[in-house]
mmCIF file of C-alpha atoms in Angstrom:
data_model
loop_
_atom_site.group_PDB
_atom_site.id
_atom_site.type_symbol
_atom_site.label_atom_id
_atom_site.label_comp_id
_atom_site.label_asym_id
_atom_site.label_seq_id
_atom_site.Cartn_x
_atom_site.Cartn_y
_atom_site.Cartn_z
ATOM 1 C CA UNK A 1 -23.643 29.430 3.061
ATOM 2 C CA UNK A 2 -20.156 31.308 3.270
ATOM 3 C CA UNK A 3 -18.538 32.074 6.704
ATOM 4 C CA UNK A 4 -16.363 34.926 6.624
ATOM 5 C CA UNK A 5 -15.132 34.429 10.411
ATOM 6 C CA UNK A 6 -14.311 30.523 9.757
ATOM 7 C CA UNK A 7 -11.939 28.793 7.607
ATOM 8 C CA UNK A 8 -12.945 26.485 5.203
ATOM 9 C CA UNK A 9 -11.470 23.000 4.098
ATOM 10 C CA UNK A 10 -12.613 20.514 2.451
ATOM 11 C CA UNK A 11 -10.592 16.749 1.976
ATOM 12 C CA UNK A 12 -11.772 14.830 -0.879
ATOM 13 C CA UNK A 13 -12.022 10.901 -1.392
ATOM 14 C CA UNK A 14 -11.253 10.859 2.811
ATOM 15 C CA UNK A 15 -13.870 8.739 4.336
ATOM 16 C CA UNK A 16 -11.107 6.338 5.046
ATOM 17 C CA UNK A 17 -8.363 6.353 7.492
ATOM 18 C CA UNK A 18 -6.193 8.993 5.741
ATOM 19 C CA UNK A 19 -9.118 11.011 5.846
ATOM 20 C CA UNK A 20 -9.115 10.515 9.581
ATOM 21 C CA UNK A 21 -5.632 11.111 9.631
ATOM 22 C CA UNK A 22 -6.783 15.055 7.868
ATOM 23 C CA UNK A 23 -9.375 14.905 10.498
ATOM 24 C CA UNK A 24 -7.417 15.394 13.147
ATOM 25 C CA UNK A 25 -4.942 17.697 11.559
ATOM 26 C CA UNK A 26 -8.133 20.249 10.868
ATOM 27 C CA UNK A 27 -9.572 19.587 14.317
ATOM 28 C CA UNK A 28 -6.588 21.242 15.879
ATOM 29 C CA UNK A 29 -7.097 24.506 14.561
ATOM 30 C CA UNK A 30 -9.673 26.914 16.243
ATOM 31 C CA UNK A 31 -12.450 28.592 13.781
ATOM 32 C CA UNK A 32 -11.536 25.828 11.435
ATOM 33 C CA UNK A 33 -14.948 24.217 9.914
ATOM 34 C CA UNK A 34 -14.423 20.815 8.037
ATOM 35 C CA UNK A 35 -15.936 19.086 4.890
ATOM 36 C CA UNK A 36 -15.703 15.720 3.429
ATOM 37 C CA UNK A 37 -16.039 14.730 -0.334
ATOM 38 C CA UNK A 38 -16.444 10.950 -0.349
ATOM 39 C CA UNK A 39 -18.229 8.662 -3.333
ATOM 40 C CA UNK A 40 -20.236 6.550 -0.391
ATOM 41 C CA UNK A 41 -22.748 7.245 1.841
ATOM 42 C CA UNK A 42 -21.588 4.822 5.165
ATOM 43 C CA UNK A 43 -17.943 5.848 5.519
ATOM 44 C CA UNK A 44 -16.140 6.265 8.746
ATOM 45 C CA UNK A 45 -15.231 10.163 8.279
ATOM 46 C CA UNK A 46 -18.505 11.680 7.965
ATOM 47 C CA UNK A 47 -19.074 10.574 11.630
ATOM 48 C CA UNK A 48 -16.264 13.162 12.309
ATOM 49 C CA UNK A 49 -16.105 16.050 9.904
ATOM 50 C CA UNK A 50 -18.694 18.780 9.961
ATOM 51 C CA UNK A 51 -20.314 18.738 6.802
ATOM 52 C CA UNK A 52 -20.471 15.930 4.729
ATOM 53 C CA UNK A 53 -21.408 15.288 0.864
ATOM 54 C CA UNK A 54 -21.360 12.179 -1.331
ATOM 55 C CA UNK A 55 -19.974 12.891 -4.370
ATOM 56 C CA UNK A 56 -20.020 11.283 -7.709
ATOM 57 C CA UNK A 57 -16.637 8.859 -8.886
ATOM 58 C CA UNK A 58 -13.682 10.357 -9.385
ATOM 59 C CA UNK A 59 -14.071 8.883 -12.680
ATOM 60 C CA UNK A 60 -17.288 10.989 -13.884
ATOM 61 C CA UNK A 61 -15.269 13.871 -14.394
ATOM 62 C CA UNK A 62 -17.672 16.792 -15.341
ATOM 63 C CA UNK A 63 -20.014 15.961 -12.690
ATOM 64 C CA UNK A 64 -17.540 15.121 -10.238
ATOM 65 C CA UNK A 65 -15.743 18.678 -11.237
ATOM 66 C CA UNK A 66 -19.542 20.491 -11.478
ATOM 67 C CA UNK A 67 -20.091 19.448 -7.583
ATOM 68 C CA UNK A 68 -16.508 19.888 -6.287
ATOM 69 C CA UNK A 69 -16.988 23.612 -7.921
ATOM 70 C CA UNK A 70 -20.130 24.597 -7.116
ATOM 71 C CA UNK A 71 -19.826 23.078 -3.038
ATOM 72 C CA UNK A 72 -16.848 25.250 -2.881
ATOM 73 C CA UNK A 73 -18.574 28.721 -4.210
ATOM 74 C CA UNK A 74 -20.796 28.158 -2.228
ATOM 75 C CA UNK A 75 -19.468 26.932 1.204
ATOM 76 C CA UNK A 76 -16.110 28.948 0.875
ATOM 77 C CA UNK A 77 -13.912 26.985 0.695
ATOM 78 C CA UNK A 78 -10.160 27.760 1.229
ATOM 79 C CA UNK A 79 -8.495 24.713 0.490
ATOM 80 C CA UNK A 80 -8.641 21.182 -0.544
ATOM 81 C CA UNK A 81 -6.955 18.475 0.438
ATOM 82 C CA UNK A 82 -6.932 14.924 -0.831
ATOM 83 C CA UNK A 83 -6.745 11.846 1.214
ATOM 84 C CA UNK A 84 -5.436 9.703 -1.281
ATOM 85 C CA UNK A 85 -3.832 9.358 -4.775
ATOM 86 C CA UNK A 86 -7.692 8.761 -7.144
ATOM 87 C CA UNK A 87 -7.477 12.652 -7.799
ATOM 88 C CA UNK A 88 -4.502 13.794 -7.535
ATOM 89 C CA UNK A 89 -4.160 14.016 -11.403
ATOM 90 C CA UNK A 90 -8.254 15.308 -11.410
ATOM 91 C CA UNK A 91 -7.267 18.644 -9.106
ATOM 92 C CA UNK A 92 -4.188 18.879 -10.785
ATOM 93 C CA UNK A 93 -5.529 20.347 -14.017
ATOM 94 C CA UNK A 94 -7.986 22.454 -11.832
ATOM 95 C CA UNK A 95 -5.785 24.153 -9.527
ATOM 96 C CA UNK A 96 -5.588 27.386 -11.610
ATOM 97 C CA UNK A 97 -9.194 27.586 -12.119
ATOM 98 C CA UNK A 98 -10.236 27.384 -8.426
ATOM 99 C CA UNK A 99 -7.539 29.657 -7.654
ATOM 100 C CA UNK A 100 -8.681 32.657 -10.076
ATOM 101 C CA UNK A 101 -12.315 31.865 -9.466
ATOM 102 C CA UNK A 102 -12.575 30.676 -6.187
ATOM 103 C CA UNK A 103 -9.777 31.588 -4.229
ATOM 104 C CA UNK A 104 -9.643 28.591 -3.028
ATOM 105 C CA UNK A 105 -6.042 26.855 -2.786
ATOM 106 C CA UNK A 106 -5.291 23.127 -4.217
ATOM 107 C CA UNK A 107 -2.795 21.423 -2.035
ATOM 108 C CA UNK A 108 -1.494 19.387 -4.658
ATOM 109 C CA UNK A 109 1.593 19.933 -7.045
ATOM 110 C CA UNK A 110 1.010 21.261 -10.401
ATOM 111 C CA UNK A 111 -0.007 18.483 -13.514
ATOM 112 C CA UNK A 112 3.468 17.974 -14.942
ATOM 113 C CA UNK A 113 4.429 17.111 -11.244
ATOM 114 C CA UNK A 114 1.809 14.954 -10.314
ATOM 115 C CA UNK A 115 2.432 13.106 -13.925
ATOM 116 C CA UNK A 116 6.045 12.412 -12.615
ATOM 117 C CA UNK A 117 5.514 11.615 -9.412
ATOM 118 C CA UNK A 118 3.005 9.145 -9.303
ATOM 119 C CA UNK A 119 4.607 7.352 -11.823
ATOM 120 C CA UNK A 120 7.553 4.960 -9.466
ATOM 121 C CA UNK A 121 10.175 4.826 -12.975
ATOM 122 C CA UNK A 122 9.823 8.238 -13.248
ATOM 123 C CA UNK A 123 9.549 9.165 -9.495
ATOM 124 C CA UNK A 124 12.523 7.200 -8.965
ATOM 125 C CA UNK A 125 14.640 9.353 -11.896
ATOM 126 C CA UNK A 126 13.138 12.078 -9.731
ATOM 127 C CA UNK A 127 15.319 11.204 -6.844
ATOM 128 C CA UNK A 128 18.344 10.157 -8.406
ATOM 129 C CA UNK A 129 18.412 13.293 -10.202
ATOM 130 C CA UNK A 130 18.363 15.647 -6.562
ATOM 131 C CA UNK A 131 21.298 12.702 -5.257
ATOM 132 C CA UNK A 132 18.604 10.551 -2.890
ATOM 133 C CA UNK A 133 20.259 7.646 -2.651
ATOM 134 C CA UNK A 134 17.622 4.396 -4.112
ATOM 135 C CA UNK A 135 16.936 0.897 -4.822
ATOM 136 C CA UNK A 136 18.691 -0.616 -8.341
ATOM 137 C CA UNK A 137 16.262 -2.062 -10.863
ATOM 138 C CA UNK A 138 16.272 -5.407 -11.439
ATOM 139 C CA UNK A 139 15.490 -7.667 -15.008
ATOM 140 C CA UNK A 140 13.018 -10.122 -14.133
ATOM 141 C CA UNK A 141 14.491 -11.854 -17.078
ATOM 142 C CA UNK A 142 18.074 -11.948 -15.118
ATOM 143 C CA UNK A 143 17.821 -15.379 -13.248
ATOM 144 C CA UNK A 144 20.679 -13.833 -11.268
ATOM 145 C CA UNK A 145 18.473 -11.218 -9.898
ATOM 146 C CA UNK A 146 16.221 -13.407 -7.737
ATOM 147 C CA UNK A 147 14.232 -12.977 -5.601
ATOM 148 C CA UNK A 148 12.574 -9.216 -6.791
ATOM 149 C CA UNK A 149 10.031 -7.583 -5.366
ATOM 150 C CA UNK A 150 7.016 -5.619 -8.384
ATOM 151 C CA UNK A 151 5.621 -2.829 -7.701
ATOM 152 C CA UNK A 152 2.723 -1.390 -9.994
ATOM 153 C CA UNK A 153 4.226 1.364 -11.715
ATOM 154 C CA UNK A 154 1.386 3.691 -10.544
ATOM 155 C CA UNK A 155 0.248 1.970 -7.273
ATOM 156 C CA UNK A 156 0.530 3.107 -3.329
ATOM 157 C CA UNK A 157 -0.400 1.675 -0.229
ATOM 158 C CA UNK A 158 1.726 -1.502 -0.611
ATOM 159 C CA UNK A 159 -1.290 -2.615 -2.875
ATOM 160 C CA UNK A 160 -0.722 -5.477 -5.535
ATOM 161 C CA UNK A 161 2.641 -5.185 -4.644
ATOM 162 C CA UNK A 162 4.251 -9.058 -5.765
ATOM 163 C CA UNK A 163 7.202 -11.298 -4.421
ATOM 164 C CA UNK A 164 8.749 -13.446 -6.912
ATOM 165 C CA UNK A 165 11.347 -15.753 -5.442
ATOM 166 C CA UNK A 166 12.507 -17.731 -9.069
ATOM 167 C CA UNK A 167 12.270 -17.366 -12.631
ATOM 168 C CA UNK A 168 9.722 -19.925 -12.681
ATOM 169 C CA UNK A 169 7.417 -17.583 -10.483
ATOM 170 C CA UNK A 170 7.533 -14.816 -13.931
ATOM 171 C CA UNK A 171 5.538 -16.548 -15.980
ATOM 172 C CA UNK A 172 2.274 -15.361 -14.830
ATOM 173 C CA UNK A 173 3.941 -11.527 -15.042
ATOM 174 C CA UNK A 174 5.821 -12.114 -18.418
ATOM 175 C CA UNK A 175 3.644 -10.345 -20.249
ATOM 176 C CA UNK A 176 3.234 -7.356 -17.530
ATOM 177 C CA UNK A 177 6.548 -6.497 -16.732
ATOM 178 C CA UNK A 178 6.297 -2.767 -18.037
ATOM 179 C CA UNK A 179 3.417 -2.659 -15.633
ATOM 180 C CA UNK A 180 5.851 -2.934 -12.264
ATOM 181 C CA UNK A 181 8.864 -1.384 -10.864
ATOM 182 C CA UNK A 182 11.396 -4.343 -10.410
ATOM 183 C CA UNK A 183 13.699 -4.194 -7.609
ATOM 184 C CA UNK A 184 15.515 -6.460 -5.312
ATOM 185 C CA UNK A 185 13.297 -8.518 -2.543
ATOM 186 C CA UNK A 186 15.195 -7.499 0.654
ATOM 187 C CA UNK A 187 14.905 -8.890 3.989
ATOM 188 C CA UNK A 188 16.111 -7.759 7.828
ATOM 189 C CA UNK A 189 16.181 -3.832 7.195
ATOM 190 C CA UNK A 190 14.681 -0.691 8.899
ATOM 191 C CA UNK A 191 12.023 1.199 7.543
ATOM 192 C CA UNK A 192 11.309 4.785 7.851
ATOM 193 C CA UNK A 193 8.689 7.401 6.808
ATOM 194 C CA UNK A 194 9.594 11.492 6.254
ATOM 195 C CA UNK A 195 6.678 13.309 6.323
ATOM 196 C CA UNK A 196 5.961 17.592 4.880
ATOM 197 C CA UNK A 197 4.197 19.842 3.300
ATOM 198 C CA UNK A 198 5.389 22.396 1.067
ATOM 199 C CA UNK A 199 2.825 25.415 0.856
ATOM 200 C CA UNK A 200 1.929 27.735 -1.987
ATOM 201 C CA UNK A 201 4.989 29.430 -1.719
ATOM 202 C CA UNK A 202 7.475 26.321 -2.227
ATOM 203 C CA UNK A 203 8.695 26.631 1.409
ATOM 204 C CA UNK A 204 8.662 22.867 3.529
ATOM 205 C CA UNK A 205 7.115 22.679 6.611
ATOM 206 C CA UNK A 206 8.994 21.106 9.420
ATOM 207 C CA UNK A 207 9.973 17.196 8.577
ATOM 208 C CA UNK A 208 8.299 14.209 10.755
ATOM 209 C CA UNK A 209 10.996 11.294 10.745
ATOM 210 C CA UNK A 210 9.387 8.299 11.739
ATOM 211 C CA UNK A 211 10.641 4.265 12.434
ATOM 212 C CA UNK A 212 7.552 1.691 11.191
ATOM 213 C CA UNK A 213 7.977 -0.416 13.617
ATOM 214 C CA UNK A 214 4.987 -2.793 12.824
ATOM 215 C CA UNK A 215 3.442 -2.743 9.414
ATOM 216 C CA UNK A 216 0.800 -4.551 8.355
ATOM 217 C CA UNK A 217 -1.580 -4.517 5.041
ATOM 218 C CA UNK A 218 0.689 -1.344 3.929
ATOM 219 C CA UNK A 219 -0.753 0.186 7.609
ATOM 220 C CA UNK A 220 2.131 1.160 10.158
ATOM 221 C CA UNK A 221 0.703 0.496 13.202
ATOM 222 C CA UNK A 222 3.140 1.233 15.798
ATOM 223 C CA UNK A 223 5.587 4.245 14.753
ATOM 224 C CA UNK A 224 8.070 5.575 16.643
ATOM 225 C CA UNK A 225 10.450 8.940 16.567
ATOM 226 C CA UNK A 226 13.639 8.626 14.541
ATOM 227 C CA UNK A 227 16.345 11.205 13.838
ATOM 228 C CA UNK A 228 16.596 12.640 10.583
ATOM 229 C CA UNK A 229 19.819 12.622 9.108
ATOM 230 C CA UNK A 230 21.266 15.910 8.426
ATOM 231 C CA UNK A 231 22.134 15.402 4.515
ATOM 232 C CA UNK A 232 18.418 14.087 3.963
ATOM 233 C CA UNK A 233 16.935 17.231 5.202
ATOM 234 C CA UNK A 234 19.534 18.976 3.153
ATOM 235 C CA UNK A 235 18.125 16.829 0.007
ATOM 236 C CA UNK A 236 14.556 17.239 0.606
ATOM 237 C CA UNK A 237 15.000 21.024 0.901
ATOM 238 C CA UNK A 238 16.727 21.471 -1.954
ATOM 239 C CA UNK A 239 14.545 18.740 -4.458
ATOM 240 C CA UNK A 240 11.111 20.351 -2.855
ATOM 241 C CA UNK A 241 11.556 23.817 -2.018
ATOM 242 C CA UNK A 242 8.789 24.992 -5.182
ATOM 243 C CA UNK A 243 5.654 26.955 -5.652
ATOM 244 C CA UNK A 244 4.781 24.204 -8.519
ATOM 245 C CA UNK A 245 5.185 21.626 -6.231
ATOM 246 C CA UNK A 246 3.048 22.499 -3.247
ATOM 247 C CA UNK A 247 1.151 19.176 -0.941
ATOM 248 C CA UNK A 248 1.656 16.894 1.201
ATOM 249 C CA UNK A 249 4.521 14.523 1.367
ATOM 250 C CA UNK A 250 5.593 10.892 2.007
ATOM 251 C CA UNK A 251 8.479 9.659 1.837
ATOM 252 C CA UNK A 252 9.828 5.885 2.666
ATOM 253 C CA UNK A 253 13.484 4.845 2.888
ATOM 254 C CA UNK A 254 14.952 1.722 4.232
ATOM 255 C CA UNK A 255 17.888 1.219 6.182
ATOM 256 C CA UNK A 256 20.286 -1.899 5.567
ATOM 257 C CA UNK A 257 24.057 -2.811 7.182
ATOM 258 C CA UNK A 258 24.698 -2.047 3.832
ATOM 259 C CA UNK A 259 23.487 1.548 3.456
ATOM 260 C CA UNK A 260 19.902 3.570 3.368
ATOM 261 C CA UNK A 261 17.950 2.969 0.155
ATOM 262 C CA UNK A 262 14.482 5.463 -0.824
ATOM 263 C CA UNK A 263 12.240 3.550 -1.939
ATOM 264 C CA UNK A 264 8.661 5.220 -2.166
ATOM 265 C CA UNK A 265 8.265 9.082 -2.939
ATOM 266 C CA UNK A 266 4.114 9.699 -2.163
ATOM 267 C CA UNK A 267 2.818 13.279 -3.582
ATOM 268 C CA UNK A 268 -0.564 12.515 -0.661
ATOM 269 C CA UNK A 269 -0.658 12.212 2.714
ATOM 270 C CA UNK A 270 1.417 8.821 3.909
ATOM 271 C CA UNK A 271 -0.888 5.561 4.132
ATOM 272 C CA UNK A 272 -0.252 5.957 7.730
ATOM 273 C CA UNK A 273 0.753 9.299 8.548
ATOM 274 C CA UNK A 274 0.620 10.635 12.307
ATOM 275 C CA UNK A 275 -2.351 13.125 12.785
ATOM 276 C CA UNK A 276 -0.691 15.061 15.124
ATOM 277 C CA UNK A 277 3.137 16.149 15.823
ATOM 278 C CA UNK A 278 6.025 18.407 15.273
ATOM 279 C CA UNK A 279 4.180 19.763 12.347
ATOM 280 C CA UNK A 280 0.512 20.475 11.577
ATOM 281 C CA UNK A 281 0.571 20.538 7.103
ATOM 282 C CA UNK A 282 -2.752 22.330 6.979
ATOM 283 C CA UNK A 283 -1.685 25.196 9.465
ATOM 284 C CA UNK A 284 1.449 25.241 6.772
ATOM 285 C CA UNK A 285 -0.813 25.492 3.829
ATOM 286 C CA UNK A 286 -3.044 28.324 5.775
ATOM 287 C CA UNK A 287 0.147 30.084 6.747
ATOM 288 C CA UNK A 288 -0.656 29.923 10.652
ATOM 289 C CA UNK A 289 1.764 30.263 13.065
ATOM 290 C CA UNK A 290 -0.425 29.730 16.219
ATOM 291 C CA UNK A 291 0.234 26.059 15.895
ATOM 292 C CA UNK A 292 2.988 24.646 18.085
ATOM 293 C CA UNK A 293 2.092 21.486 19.744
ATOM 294 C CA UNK A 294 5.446 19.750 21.823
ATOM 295 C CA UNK A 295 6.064 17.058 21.423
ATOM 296 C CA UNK A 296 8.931 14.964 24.314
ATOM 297 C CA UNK A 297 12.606 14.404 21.947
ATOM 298 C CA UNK A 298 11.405 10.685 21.619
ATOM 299 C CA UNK A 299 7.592 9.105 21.091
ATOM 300 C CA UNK A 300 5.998 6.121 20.239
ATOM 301 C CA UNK A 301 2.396 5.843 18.422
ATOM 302 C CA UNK A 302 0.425 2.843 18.650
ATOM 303 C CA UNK A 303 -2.676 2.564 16.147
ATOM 304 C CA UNK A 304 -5.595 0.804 17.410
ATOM 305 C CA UNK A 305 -9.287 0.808 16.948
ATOM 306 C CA UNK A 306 -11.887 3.411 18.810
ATOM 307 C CA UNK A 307 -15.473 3.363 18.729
ATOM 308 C CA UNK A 308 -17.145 6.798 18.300
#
């Protein structure tokens, strides 16, 4: 089954819309033959990729790993991708392996990474630490801290995310709080996406700055172009430019009269990443250079549905 004229990649748990999102990322490269790993049979990607397989859960790790391994020996596969956070941690520990075995690239960061940066406490102390400017905790205990907003300490997508506008509303969570990030509930602010890659060799692709101008369901559905300020290209260089932290980026700031807090850092593709742009991340992970759509100084995106 291996191509030597084509390249091979393969995006795991992507027969959603961030597998979509990949889609049309790989479709933009010539000679460029894509693969889907997804755990169920009717999903909306294998309509679009070129070879699909269902794959065991995430969760049944030594057969998940024993058909992720052998469909990559034997398709040649270059590089994986994932579409979202379930194995992030999963192709973490296997990057190594599939490197010296395979040659076949992981375009994740390396475990200790991953461990960190799924984690929003410890993400968070991530940021801080390279001077990103963020959102204070707050003690659910604190009546002076209402309202708050909880996030689950390792969830994305905006899911289970809770709104608690009195002390009275923390009873139900009382005996969770070490499960959620605790921050201020803010209203009438900006929100923004930043969006890289940083390839094998720790260098960052171009940056995608990005307005959500309507978001619903954790799904930006209109998006449009936003300048990047100079110092927060500055930051991301220098917190991201590593060999041990090579993927795909997301990350989410808002903006307040106030000041600019960060407030998600996402080692995946974003929930609602642009699938086409200033920057193409798998051309920056296959070190092509052929790649250089134009795009007009300002854009809009609007999301809606297709039938295929």
């Amino acid at each position: 089954m291996k191509d030597q004229h084509n390249i091979h990649v393969l995006v795991t748990c992507g027969g959603g819309l961030q597998g979509l999102t990949l889609y049309k990322w790989l479709s933009q490269i010539e000679s460029l033959v894509s693969h889907l790993f997804d755990i169920h049979e009717e999903n909306i990607g294998r309509y679009f990729y070129d070879h699909f397989f269902q794959s065991s859960p995430v969760r049944s790790e030594q057969q998940y790993e024993r058909e992720l391994y052998d469909y990559c020996r034997g398709h040649g596969i270059g590089l994986i991708v994932p579409a979202t956070q379930y194995d992030l941690l999963f192709l973490s520990r296997r990057k190594k392996i599939f490197e010296e075995q395979l040659q076949c690239h992981i375009a994740v960061p390396e475990e200790p990474w991953v461990q960190t940066l799924i984690n929003k406490k410890a993400a968070k102390s991530f940021l801080i630490s390279n001077g990103f400017p963020v959102e204070e905790e707050r003690d659910p205990s604190n009546a002076g801290h209402y309202p708050i907003m909880g996030k689950p300490m390792r969830g994305w997508g905006g899911k289970g995310a809770v709104v608690l506008k009195d002390p009275a509303d923390f009873l139900a969570y009382r005996n969770k709080v070490d499960d959620y990030l605790w921050t201020a509930y803010v209203e009438g602010f900006k929100e923004y996406s930043i969006d890289f890659a940083v390839n094998h060799q720790g260098k960052i692709s171009s940056l995608m700055s990005r307005e959500r101008k309507l978001v619903a369901g954790g799904f930006t559905w209109i998006s449009q172009s936003a300048r990047l300020p100079n110092n927060y290209k500055a930051l991301i260089e220098k917190a991201f430019s590593k060999a041990s932290l090579s993927g795909i980026y997301n990350l989410q700031y808002i903006s307040l009269s106030s000041g600019d807090m960060f407030t998600d850092l996402n080692p995946r593709i974003g929930t609602s990443a642009l699938g086409w742009g200033t920057y193409n991340p798998i051309c920056h992970f296959l070190d092509l250079h052929s790649y250089n759509e134009v795009m007009p100084d300002e854009w809009k995106v609007i999301r809606y549905l297709e039938e295929k």
